[in-house]
Amino acid sequence: MRGTGTHRSSDGVKPEERWRGVAVSEGSAVGRVLRIHSDARQQVYLAALEESEVEHEVDRFRAAMRLARRQLRGLKRRAELALGADHAYIFEAHLLMLQDRKLRDDVEGYVRRGRVNAEWAVKVVADHILAVYAEVKDVYLRERSADVEDVMQRILVALSGKDGHGARLLPDDAVIVAEELMPSVAAELDLSRVRAIASDAGGWTSHTAIIARGLGIPAVVGLRDMYRRARTGDEIAVDAFAGEVVLHPSPQTLEHYRASLARVAVPTNVSASVEDGVTADGEGRRETLYLADGDEVFLRANVELPAEYEGVRRYGARGIGLYRSEFLLTHRGAMPAENEQFTAYVKIAELAGVDGASVRMFDLGGDKTETEDAERNPALGLRAIRFCLRRENVMRAQVRAVLRAAAHGNLQLVLPMISDISEVRRARRVIDEEREQLTSEGHETGEVKIGAMIEVPSAVLVADKLAREVDFFSLGTNDLVQFTLAVDRGNDEVADWFRSLHPAVLRSIDMVMKAARAAAIPVVVCGEMAATPAYACVLVGLGVRDLSMTASAIPRMRRVIAGIDAERAGEVARECLECATADDVEELVRARLAMLWPHFFPPETLPVPIEVER
Ligand code: PEP
Ligand code: MG
């Protein structure tokens, strides 16, 4: 939603523009736009360079061109061997483009004249060539634009692999503005320098939102068309309490923001108090936690990025309930090698300590990262376990890395988006084969329990059988809600239909808990429901005793868990299961929680919809 004010911006030139979106992480900030450009496979942003950096940038571009040519020659040789020389001509055409002097001069000229980063110059030059191709009448020639795009992608990948320039170029007042911030790009940005995030797409459970909340970065998503209007360097104010973003804020608006910033402590990376159980040395209490009537409850951490590691100890997480390993992929586009993964998993195991960590196999596809070809329905496409089984070499490398790392700590492996038991069996075969292979190679391996993520209705419906094939369940409520209610979790247009307390969702969770109990396997709930106190009460009522969430949510959740009891939570949950609609459940939960535990849930903290209850 957009509105143009009558006020002028603080530089007096542009009128102020306001947008309303969905606030997904608290806080407010004023800064300068850093626009992250997204296209089908890469996200590219514009960064202004100092004069002294320009020649280094040109060198970086030349090195990337050399790397891209080397890669292509290797590919061409392999294609000749595998397919015959006739079929390798396409690489010849790409090589010719990479050797084209004009292309090189155009990009270098743009870097020098515009004093911009090489990625941006490549994009501008490519867009220009593609516009020319689009005008061509000859169909064959017009279709060659795909080759141009391919070559440009190769250069961009080579550029990003050359060094971690993303962190170096981020200004310290950056407000990230994107159509949608891909995790693969987020992984490359130095988020500690980011003041706020504003994106056109996204919802409460999109990965942008999850990361922003984890790191305490104010974020507003679902802004529809704001990205198109913003330019890198524009002044911008983000109010993630009110879900508002102001471009070119007027002096009055800035004044208002600064006053409110002074009143509200902006959550920086992580913040906690002694009351939250954080000691002066930054170590949180890891002590045993019980419900008021006795059962033990485990609060674990969900982890994506190294920036979150500190929070795991600080907030006293009982291990890592979900490590989203796909965040190891950066927008280099390449899969991390086995050894690189091994190092990362050893680190995760160390961080988790005796309580252990669940490494989720790459959950690629959906909003996680772009697969090579755009899919019509990525959330239903070649993602997660399907991607792993299809790209078996990728899966084998990950399995090997996890098995080796498990010799150094307590690790489990969880298979994402299981929709059929045969996927578990196939994955288990690969795991057994790789263990044997590693042993024969003289590598040490550790015991690794295998779990299935329950995120798809078909997995719920066969949960009794599935429970006999795995060591534990990991309940991903973000996807479970998405797939049960057929509502895209990243589309703000349908955010009103994303109802975590829909009776169909609660009945599904109930079925899964019963199946797990009958087979005596544990269940950890790791979707965003687990991080939201009102929902967590219902989950406890359904028998959940293991919750995994962004680490900074743990202290508040610890207080709630210690203050509620299984018996009354169970009564509320049973009533919920009898409701006909999501409205009825929400109404009931609001009334019951406010009555039973008013100190945790005063009525005014349970707004409608309670999806965004804090
Ligand atoms: C989920 O779907 O609930 C989940 C934990 O996984 P992700 O959010 O990464 O899809
Ligand atoms: Mg999921």
XYZ file of C-alpha atoms and ligand atoms in Angstrom:
625
model
C 0.000 0.000 0.000
C 1.417 3.314 -0.937
C 0.729 6.960 -0.166
C 2.501 10.123 -1.199
C 2.703 12.832 1.410
C 2.718 16.539 0.831
C 5.984 16.916 2.724
C 9.292 17.205 0.928
C 12.210 14.949 1.755
C 14.960 16.265 4.006
C 17.045 17.136 0.931
C 14.030 19.137 -0.247
C 13.799 17.479 -3.641
C 11.564 14.438 -3.587
C 8.160 14.092 -1.958
C 7.898 11.678 0.891
C 6.349 8.301 -0.003
C 4.826 5.897 2.495
C 4.159 2.172 2.297
C 2.373 -0.181 4.608
C 3.470 -3.812 4.902
C 3.732 -6.643 7.379
C 6.049 -6.009 10.313
C 7.935 -9.256 10.892
C 10.704 -8.168 13.248
C 10.447 -5.375 15.805
C 12.338 -2.092 15.806
C 12.743 1.017 13.731
C 15.637 2.562 11.880
C 16.651 5.370 9.576
C 19.300 4.804 6.916
C 20.110 4.720 3.225
C 18.651 2.282 0.724
C 20.874 -0.544 -0.473
C 18.950 -2.020 -3.314
C 19.477 -5.734 -3.899
C 18.623 -6.551 -7.451
C 17.127 -9.966 -8.083
C 16.822 -11.834 -11.316
C 16.141 -15.479 -12.017
C 19.370 -16.837 -10.572
C 21.560 -14.181 -9.066
C 20.979 -11.170 -6.906
C 23.104 -8.203 -7.835
C 23.378 -4.901 -6.053
C 24.779 -1.543 -6.920
C 27.649 -0.320 -4.760
C 29.371 3.018 -5.188
C 33.173 2.845 -5.166
C 35.792 5.286 -4.016
C 38.050 6.527 -6.829
C 40.923 4.570 -5.266
C 38.949 1.297 -5.533
C 38.106 1.510 -9.225
C 41.242 -0.093 -10.669
C 41.067 -2.911 -8.155
C 37.495 -3.506 -9.298
C 38.618 -3.673 -12.933
C 41.280 -6.220 -11.947
C 38.645 -8.224 -10.107
C 36.499 -8.267 -13.230
C 39.436 -9.400 -15.392
C 40.285 -12.179 -12.976
C 36.650 -13.297 -13.047
C 36.725 -13.362 -16.859
C 39.851 -15.527 -16.776
C 38.228 -17.873 -14.277
C 35.035 -18.079 -16.351
C 37.055 -18.889 -19.491
C 39.012 -21.600 -17.676
C 35.779 -23.148 -16.399
C 34.232 -23.063 -19.852
C 37.237 -24.696 -21.515
C 37.036 -27.487 -18.944
C 33.324 -27.880 -19.569
C 33.876 -27.924 -23.309
C 36.497 -30.668 -23.007
C 34.187 -32.761 -20.847
C 31.267 -32.227 -23.241
C 33.425 -33.272 -26.195
C 34.370 -36.474 -24.441
C 30.866 -37.270 -23.326
C 28.832 -36.096 -26.312
C 31.234 -35.675 -29.196
C 32.667 -32.513 -30.696
C 29.464 -31.669 -32.580
C 27.573 -31.111 -29.377
C 30.214 -29.012 -27.701
C 29.807 -26.100 -30.119
C 27.609 -24.245 -27.665
C 30.564 -23.804 -25.330
C 32.595 -22.503 -28.225
C 29.988 -19.788 -28.745
C 30.102 -18.908 -25.045
C 33.891 -18.811 -25.085
C 33.817 -16.430 -28.031
C 31.570 -14.120 -26.046
C 33.948 -14.223 -23.099
C 36.806 -13.300 -25.412
C 34.872 -10.452 -26.989
C 36.872 -7.247 -26.578
C 33.825 -5.033 -26.866
C 32.070 -6.772 -24.002
C 35.188 -6.411 -21.858
C 35.652 -2.748 -22.759
C 31.993 -1.947 -22.146
C 32.006 -3.437 -18.648
C 35.340 -1.893 -17.684
C 34.259 1.458 -19.104
C 31.074 1.327 -17.029
C 32.970 0.479 -13.843
C 35.342 3.417 -14.425
C 32.783 5.992 -15.535
C 30.100 5.069 -13.040
C 32.493 4.101 -10.219
C 30.356 1.063 -9.529
C 31.006 -2.563 -8.653
C 31.730 -5.002 -11.464
C 28.584 -7.055 -10.835
C 26.434 -4.037 -11.483
C 28.372 -3.095 -14.615
C 27.988 -6.646 -15.962
C 24.264 -6.462 -15.353
C 23.862 -3.088 -17.065
C 25.874 -4.168 -20.114
C 24.003 -7.474 -20.291
C 20.628 -5.716 -20.070
C 21.675 -3.513 -22.956
C 22.713 -6.451 -25.157
C 19.522 -8.323 -24.241
C 17.397 -5.310 -25.199
C 19.053 -5.305 -28.636
C 18.435 -9.040 -29.051
C 14.792 -8.599 -28.085
C 14.303 -6.304 -31.103
C 15.736 -8.781 -33.591
C 13.160 -10.307 -35.960
C 15.060 -13.507 -36.664
C 13.745 -16.090 -34.202
C 16.967 -18.081 -34.086
C 19.024 -15.026 -33.253
C 16.474 -13.780 -30.758
C 16.657 -17.066 -28.932
C 20.404 -16.667 -28.567
C 19.691 -14.146 -25.809
C 19.576 -17.161 -23.486
C 23.269 -17.696 -24.264
C 24.023 -14.099 -23.364
C 22.242 -14.557 -20.051
C 24.132 -17.743 -19.412
C 27.489 -16.135 -20.040
C 26.622 -13.193 -17.828
C 25.591 -15.546 -15.042
C 28.909 -17.322 -15.369
C 30.784 -14.054 -15.007
C 28.669 -13.070 -11.993
C 29.311 -16.407 -10.331
C 33.036 -16.073 -11.018
C 32.962 -12.568 -9.589
C 31.238 -13.585 -6.398
C 33.516 -16.571 -5.904
C 36.600 -14.413 -6.181
C 36.260 -12.797 -2.777
C 33.656 -11.960 -0.189
C 33.136 -8.486 -1.542
C 29.575 -8.287 -0.193
C 30.630 -7.625 3.356
C 33.369 -5.212 2.338
C 31.135 -2.931 0.348
C 28.230 -2.621 2.763
C 27.910 0.878 4.202
C 27.085 0.968 7.899
C 23.748 2.751 7.440
C 22.406 0.228 4.945
C 18.722 -0.559 4.780
C 18.339 -3.562 2.501
C 15.575 -3.082 -0.063
C 14.743 -6.079 -2.237
C 11.857 -7.631 -4.098
C 12.651 -10.704 -2.050
C 15.843 -11.351 -0.139
C 17.131 -14.796 -1.047
C 18.846 -16.707 1.784
C 21.817 -17.321 -0.513
C 22.345 -13.563 -0.723
C 21.583 -12.949 2.946
C 24.338 -15.442 3.723
C 26.851 -13.245 1.908
C 25.883 -9.918 3.404
C 27.460 -8.676 6.593
C 24.115 -8.404 8.352
C 25.672 -6.866 11.442
C 25.906 -3.653 9.400
C 22.331 -3.756 8.191
C 19.966 -1.360 9.968
C 16.716 -2.702 8.565
C 15.195 -4.787 5.793
C 12.250 -3.850 3.561
C 11.012 -6.211 0.870
C 8.152 -6.346 -1.618
C 7.411 -10.030 -1.021
C 7.448 -12.218 2.057
C 5.347 -13.132 5.054
C 5.751 -13.996 8.736
C 7.401 -17.355 8.010
C 9.512 -16.370 4.983
C 13.220 -16.863 5.538
C 13.900 -13.138 5.383
C 11.540 -12.750 8.332
C 13.001 -15.649 10.282
C 16.560 -14.355 9.918
C 15.619 -10.757 10.669
C 13.906 -11.817 13.895
C 16.845 -14.013 14.844
C 19.294 -11.155 14.461
C 17.003 -8.450 15.799
C 17.003 -6.489 12.545
C 13.797 -4.454 12.081
C 12.007 -5.752 8.987
C 8.853 -4.947 7.055
C 7.844 -7.233 4.186
C 4.926 -7.397 1.757
C 5.462 -3.835 0.491
C 4.281 -4.769 -3.016
C 5.966 -2.184 -5.284
C 8.296 -0.247 -3.069
C 11.449 -1.819 -4.551
C 10.716 -0.275 -7.945
C 10.529 3.223 -6.432
C 13.644 3.068 -4.286
C 17.157 3.882 -5.460
C 20.387 2.959 -3.731
C 21.420 5.875 -1.548
C 17.875 7.208 -1.011
C 17.071 8.111 2.562
C 14.602 5.709 4.137
C 12.875 5.192 7.473
C 11.563 1.791 8.536
C 9.107 1.396 11.396
C 8.732 -2.303 12.098
C 6.438 -1.657 15.047
C 3.810 -0.048 12.825
C 4.696 -1.929 9.598
C 5.493 1.308 7.832
C 8.274 2.364 5.469
C 8.904 5.969 4.417
C 11.030 6.792 1.414
C 12.569 10.309 1.228
C 11.335 11.120 4.754
C 10.663 14.784 5.428
C 12.549 16.571 8.241
C 9.385 16.276 10.378
C 9.172 12.523 9.788
C 12.861 12.075 10.549
C 12.407 14.031 13.732
C 9.511 11.792 14.716
C 11.562 8.649 13.978
C 14.601 9.869 15.876
C 12.454 10.707 18.889
C 10.911 7.239 18.875
C 14.326 5.645 18.341
C 15.511 7.417 21.450
C 12.535 6.087 23.405
C 12.720 2.493 22.225
C 15.969 0.635 22.567
C 16.522 -0.686 19.059
C 17.174 -4.388 19.231
C 20.658 -4.759 17.807
C 22.051 -8.203 17.108
C 21.092 -9.810 20.360
C 20.041 -8.400 23.653
C 19.046 -10.000 26.901
C 18.955 -9.226 30.557
C 20.015 -10.947 33.717
C 16.336 -11.673 34.190
C 16.517 -13.665 30.962
C 19.080 -15.927 32.539
C 22.097 -14.514 30.761
C 25.165 -14.244 32.945
C 27.693 -11.422 32.743
C 30.052 -13.550 30.634
C 27.321 -13.963 28.045
C 26.664 -17.611 28.866
C 22.981 -18.478 29.247
C 21.633 -20.998 31.699
C 21.274 -24.386 30.128
C 19.483 -25.790 33.092
C 16.614 -28.237 33.000
C 13.216 -26.656 32.460
C 9.908 -28.019 33.698
C 6.254 -27.218 33.196
C 4.556 -26.060 36.388
C 3.128 -29.581 36.867
C 6.311 -31.412 36.242
C 7.141 -32.531 32.676
C 10.552 -31.586 31.312
C 10.591 -29.297 28.256
C 13.526 -28.711 25.910
C 14.029 -25.346 24.251
C 16.500 -25.608 21.381
C 17.840 -23.196 18.796
C 17.205 -22.906 15.078
C 20.386 -21.795 13.336
C 21.028 -20.497 9.846
C 23.955 -18.076 9.822
C 27.212 -17.767 11.794
C 25.922 -14.435 13.116
C 23.437 -16.470 15.174
C 25.995 -18.802 16.785
C 26.646 -16.521 19.719
C 22.956 -16.567 20.654
C 22.902 -20.364 21.052
C 25.128 -20.204 24.156
C 23.989 -16.805 25.289
C 20.357 -17.818 25.593
C 21.076 -21.238 27.010
C 19.627 -23.319 24.175
C 19.488 -27.061 24.797
C 21.346 -27.783 21.603
C 20.393 -27.008 18.032
C 16.996 -28.359 17.038
C 17.356 -27.320 13.410
C 20.439 -26.354 11.464
C 19.280 -25.103 8.043
C 22.352 -26.330 6.164
C 21.319 -24.788 2.840
C 22.573 -21.495 4.252
C 26.081 -22.822 3.610
C 25.412 -22.072 -0.028
C 26.259 -18.565 -0.986
C 25.302 -17.028 -4.290
C 28.496 -18.431 -5.758
C 25.955 -20.997 -6.853
C 28.341 -23.854 -6.128
C 27.594 -26.530 -3.561
C 29.973 -26.392 -0.597
C 32.601 -29.134 -0.875
C 32.597 -32.091 1.529
C 35.501 -30.741 3.586
C 34.007 -27.283 3.841
C 30.790 -28.870 5.110
C 32.692 -31.138 7.495
C 34.298 -28.081 9.114
C 30.935 -26.333 9.398
C 29.232 -29.360 10.989
C 32.033 -29.895 13.492
C 31.573 -26.277 14.522
C 27.813 -26.772 14.849
C 28.360 -29.919 16.952
C 30.753 -28.035 19.241
C 28.281 -25.209 19.618
C 25.430 -27.586 20.445
C 27.453 -29.529 23.021
C 26.020 -32.589 24.737
C 22.458 -31.761 23.725
C 23.412 -32.229 20.073
C 22.379 -30.690 16.775
C 20.040 -31.765 13.994
C 21.549 -31.002 10.621
C 18.834 -30.750 8.023
C 19.836 -31.991 4.571
C 19.871 -29.197 1.997
C 16.337 -27.854 1.722
C 16.873 -26.198 -1.628
C 14.147 -24.886 -3.887
C 11.047 -22.974 -2.711
C 12.143 -19.637 -1.284
C 15.467 -21.083 -0.079
C 17.485 -20.479 -3.209
C 16.874 -20.518 -6.870
C 17.363 -23.834 -8.616
C 18.993 -23.639 -12.000
C 15.813 -23.415 -14.032
C 12.918 -21.368 -12.825
C 10.124 -23.708 -11.797
C 6.487 -22.885 -12.195
C 5.704 -23.957 -8.638
C 8.970 -23.997 -6.703
C 7.422 -24.826 -3.337
C 5.987 -27.975 -4.918
C 8.927 -28.605 -7.181
C 12.335 -30.189 -7.092
C 13.162 -29.172 -3.561
C 14.397 -30.597 -0.289
C 14.624 -34.420 -0.236
C 13.607 -34.562 -3.916
C 16.502 -32.331 -4.879
C 18.898 -34.422 -2.743
C 17.755 -37.715 -4.244
C 17.942 -36.324 -7.770
C 21.396 -34.807 -7.248
C 22.828 -37.860 -5.555
C 26.442 -36.685 -5.658
C 25.412 -33.578 -3.705
C 23.574 -35.737 -1.193
C 26.467 -38.163 -0.824
C 28.927 -35.349 -0.128
C 26.646 -33.952 2.564
C 26.046 -37.353 4.148
C 29.790 -38.027 4.240
C 30.472 -34.666 5.840
C 27.826 -35.232 8.528
C 28.959 -38.801 9.288
C 32.577 -37.659 9.618
C 31.647 -34.664 11.770
C 29.559 -36.937 14.013
C 32.822 -38.538 15.154
C 33.549 -35.185 16.835
C 30.187 -34.443 18.443
C 26.539 -35.275 18.800
C 24.818 -34.860 15.405
C 21.563 -36.033 13.910
C 20.449 -35.857 10.304
C 16.954 -34.754 9.341
C 15.371 -35.272 5.936
C 13.312 -32.290 4.733
C 9.849 -32.385 3.197
C 9.299 -36.122 3.281
C 6.092 -36.979 1.424
C 6.557 -40.725 1.031
C 8.304 -43.408 3.074
C 10.293 -44.580 0.048
C 12.264 -41.315 0.246
C 13.417 -42.233 3.756
C 14.398 -45.703 2.615
C 16.380 -44.377 -0.342
C 18.130 -41.832 1.856
C 18.958 -44.514 4.419
C 20.519 -46.667 1.691
C 22.759 -43.777 0.653
C 23.712 -43.142 4.284
C 24.582 -46.812 4.880
C 26.622 -47.003 1.672
C 28.555 -43.847 2.495
C 29.278 -45.042 6.018
C 30.733 -48.246 4.621
C 32.707 -46.348 2.027
C 34.120 -43.935 4.626
C 35.159 -46.821 6.847
C 36.899 -48.537 3.954
C 38.725 -45.276 3.257
C 39.918 -45.206 6.857
C 37.723 -42.297 7.995
C 36.231 -42.193 11.431
C 32.431 -41.802 11.558
C 29.961 -41.264 14.396
C 26.481 -42.602 15.140
C 23.817 -40.422 13.544
C 20.099 -40.682 14.223
C 17.870 -40.097 11.198
C 14.718 -37.980 11.406
C 11.964 -36.990 9.011
C 10.583 -33.485 8.724
C 6.817 -33.577 8.879
C 5.699 -30.718 6.657
C 3.385 -32.264 4.086
C -0.135 -33.648 4.670
C 0.817 -36.996 3.107
C 3.502 -37.453 5.778
C 0.918 -36.682 8.470
C -1.489 -39.233 7.079
C 1.127 -42.005 7.110
C 2.852 -40.795 10.288
C 2.117 -44.106 12.067
C 4.062 -46.025 9.424
C 6.722 -43.352 8.986
C 7.407 -43.382 12.743
C 8.682 -46.943 12.413
C 11.260 -45.941 9.819
C 12.944 -43.002 11.529
C 14.459 -42.188 14.910
C 12.581 -38.919 15.392
C 10.165 -36.455 13.831
C 10.864 -32.798 13.236
C 7.633 -30.912 12.796
C 8.038 -27.973 10.404
C 4.898 -25.991 11.016
C 5.757 -23.264 8.487
C 5.453 -25.665 5.615
C 2.817 -27.785 7.303
C 0.502 -24.764 7.456
C 1.432 -23.795 3.887
C 0.686 -27.226 2.450
C -2.276 -28.153 4.638
C -4.099 -24.908 3.903
C -2.705 -24.478 0.366
C -1.471 -20.987 1.190
C 1.860 -19.663 -0.073
C 3.852 -18.721 3.035
C 5.721 -15.980 1.160
C 2.769 -14.243 -0.460
C 1.386 -11.387 1.592
C -1.768 -11.298 -0.564
C -2.867 -14.512 1.112
C -1.371 -13.842 4.558
C -4.902 -13.753 6.016
C -5.324 -17.388 5.024
C -2.139 -18.491 6.791
C -3.762 -19.649 10.014
C -1.468 -21.647 12.251
C -4.383 -22.387 14.577
C -6.632 -23.773 11.857
C -8.299 -26.911 13.233
C -6.894 -28.894 10.276
C -3.361 -27.921 11.319
C -3.986 -28.762 14.972
C -5.558 -32.106 14.086
C -2.512 -32.866 11.922
C -0.164 -32.075 14.802
C -2.307 -34.212 17.097
C -2.077 -37.166 14.682
C 1.687 -36.798 14.418
C 2.113 -36.653 18.205
C -0.003 -39.769 18.662
C 1.922 -41.672 15.986
C 5.232 -40.683 17.570
C 4.046 -41.683 21.042
C 2.894 -45.080 19.802
C 6.297 -45.714 18.215
C 8.145 -44.134 21.183
C 10.096 -41.649 19.091
C 10.658 -37.972 20.003
C 9.151 -34.997 18.173
C 10.730 -31.564 17.994
C 8.616 -28.680 16.671
C 10.807 -26.218 14.798
C 8.523 -23.963 12.750
C 7.675 -20.404 13.813
C 4.748 -21.665 15.891
C 7.306 -22.974 18.373
C 8.643 -19.452 18.932
C 5.275 -17.865 19.655
C 4.135 -18.247 23.294
C 0.396 -18.477 22.614
C 0.923 -21.210 20.044
C 3.489 -22.950 22.192
C 0.829 -23.327 24.928
C -1.419 -25.116 22.475
C 1.497 -27.256 21.305
C 2.275 -28.208 24.913
C -1.398 -29.099 25.291
C -1.058 -31.424 22.307
C 1.846 -33.164 24.024
C 4.845 -31.330 22.549
C 7.819 -31.161 24.948
C 10.559 -30.168 22.554
C 10.534 -26.755 20.857
C 13.170 -25.251 18.588
C 13.238 -21.541 17.772
C 15.428 -18.580 16.991
C 17.706 -18.394 20.028
C 16.696 -14.900 21.100
C 13.119 -16.127 21.649
C 14.238 -18.665 24.269
C 14.346 -16.514 27.444
C 10.767 -15.321 27.057
C 9.608 -18.820 26.193
C 11.407 -20.229 29.230
C 9.368 -17.979 31.528
C 6.109 -18.976 29.849
C 6.852 -22.715 29.942
C 7.825 -22.621 33.611
C 4.540 -20.862 34.390
C 2.014 -23.035 32.555
C 0.885 -26.555 33.252
C 0.305 -29.540 31.016
C -3.064 -30.344 32.462
C -4.767 -27.038 31.702
C -2.900 -26.606 28.402
C -4.197 -30.074 27.477
C -7.781 -29.022 28.226
C -7.411 -25.961 25.999
C -5.908 -28.079 23.205
C -8.711 -30.622 23.388
C -11.280 -27.842 23.087
C -9.383 -26.437 20.090
C -9.511 -29.804 18.339
C -13.299 -29.685 18.518
C -13.559 -26.233 16.872
C -14.861 -25.878 13.325
C -12.931 -22.849 12.088
C -9.652 -21.013 12.598
C -11.628 -18.030 13.919
C -13.211 -20.227 16.569
C -9.839 -21.585 17.690
C -8.241 -18.154 17.830
C -11.170 -16.781 19.806
C -11.003 -19.689 22.211
C -7.237 -19.526 22.670
C -7.368 -15.799 23.259
C -10.088 -16.138 25.903
C -8.622 -19.175 27.668
C -5.037 -17.981 27.840
C -6.042 -14.550 29.092
C -8.106 -16.233 31.804
C -5.661 -18.986 32.822
C -2.376 -17.084 32.665
C -3.220 -13.360 32.534
C 0.320 -12.360 33.576
C 1.679 -13.902 30.386
C -1.236 -13.175 28.118
C -2.998 -9.946 29.049
C -5.800 -9.633 26.487
C -4.213 -6.661 24.726
C -1.117 -8.719 23.819
C -3.229 -11.128 21.827
C -4.213 -9.020 18.838
C -5.997 -10.317 15.798
C -4.611 -12.199 13.994
C -2.516 -13.683 16.771
C -0.031 -14.844 14.133
C 2.008 -11.762 14.968
C 1.569 -12.012 18.707
C 4.783 -10.976 20.460
C 9.204 -25.347 8.583
O 8.783 -25.533 7.437
O 8.464 -25.136 9.546
C 10.648 -25.369 8.864
C 11.115 -25.411 10.091
O 11.500 -25.303 7.825
P 11.686 -24.013 6.904
O 11.055 -22.843 7.596
O 13.146 -23.846 6.721
O 10.985 -24.399 5.648
Mg 10.105 -26.303 5.917
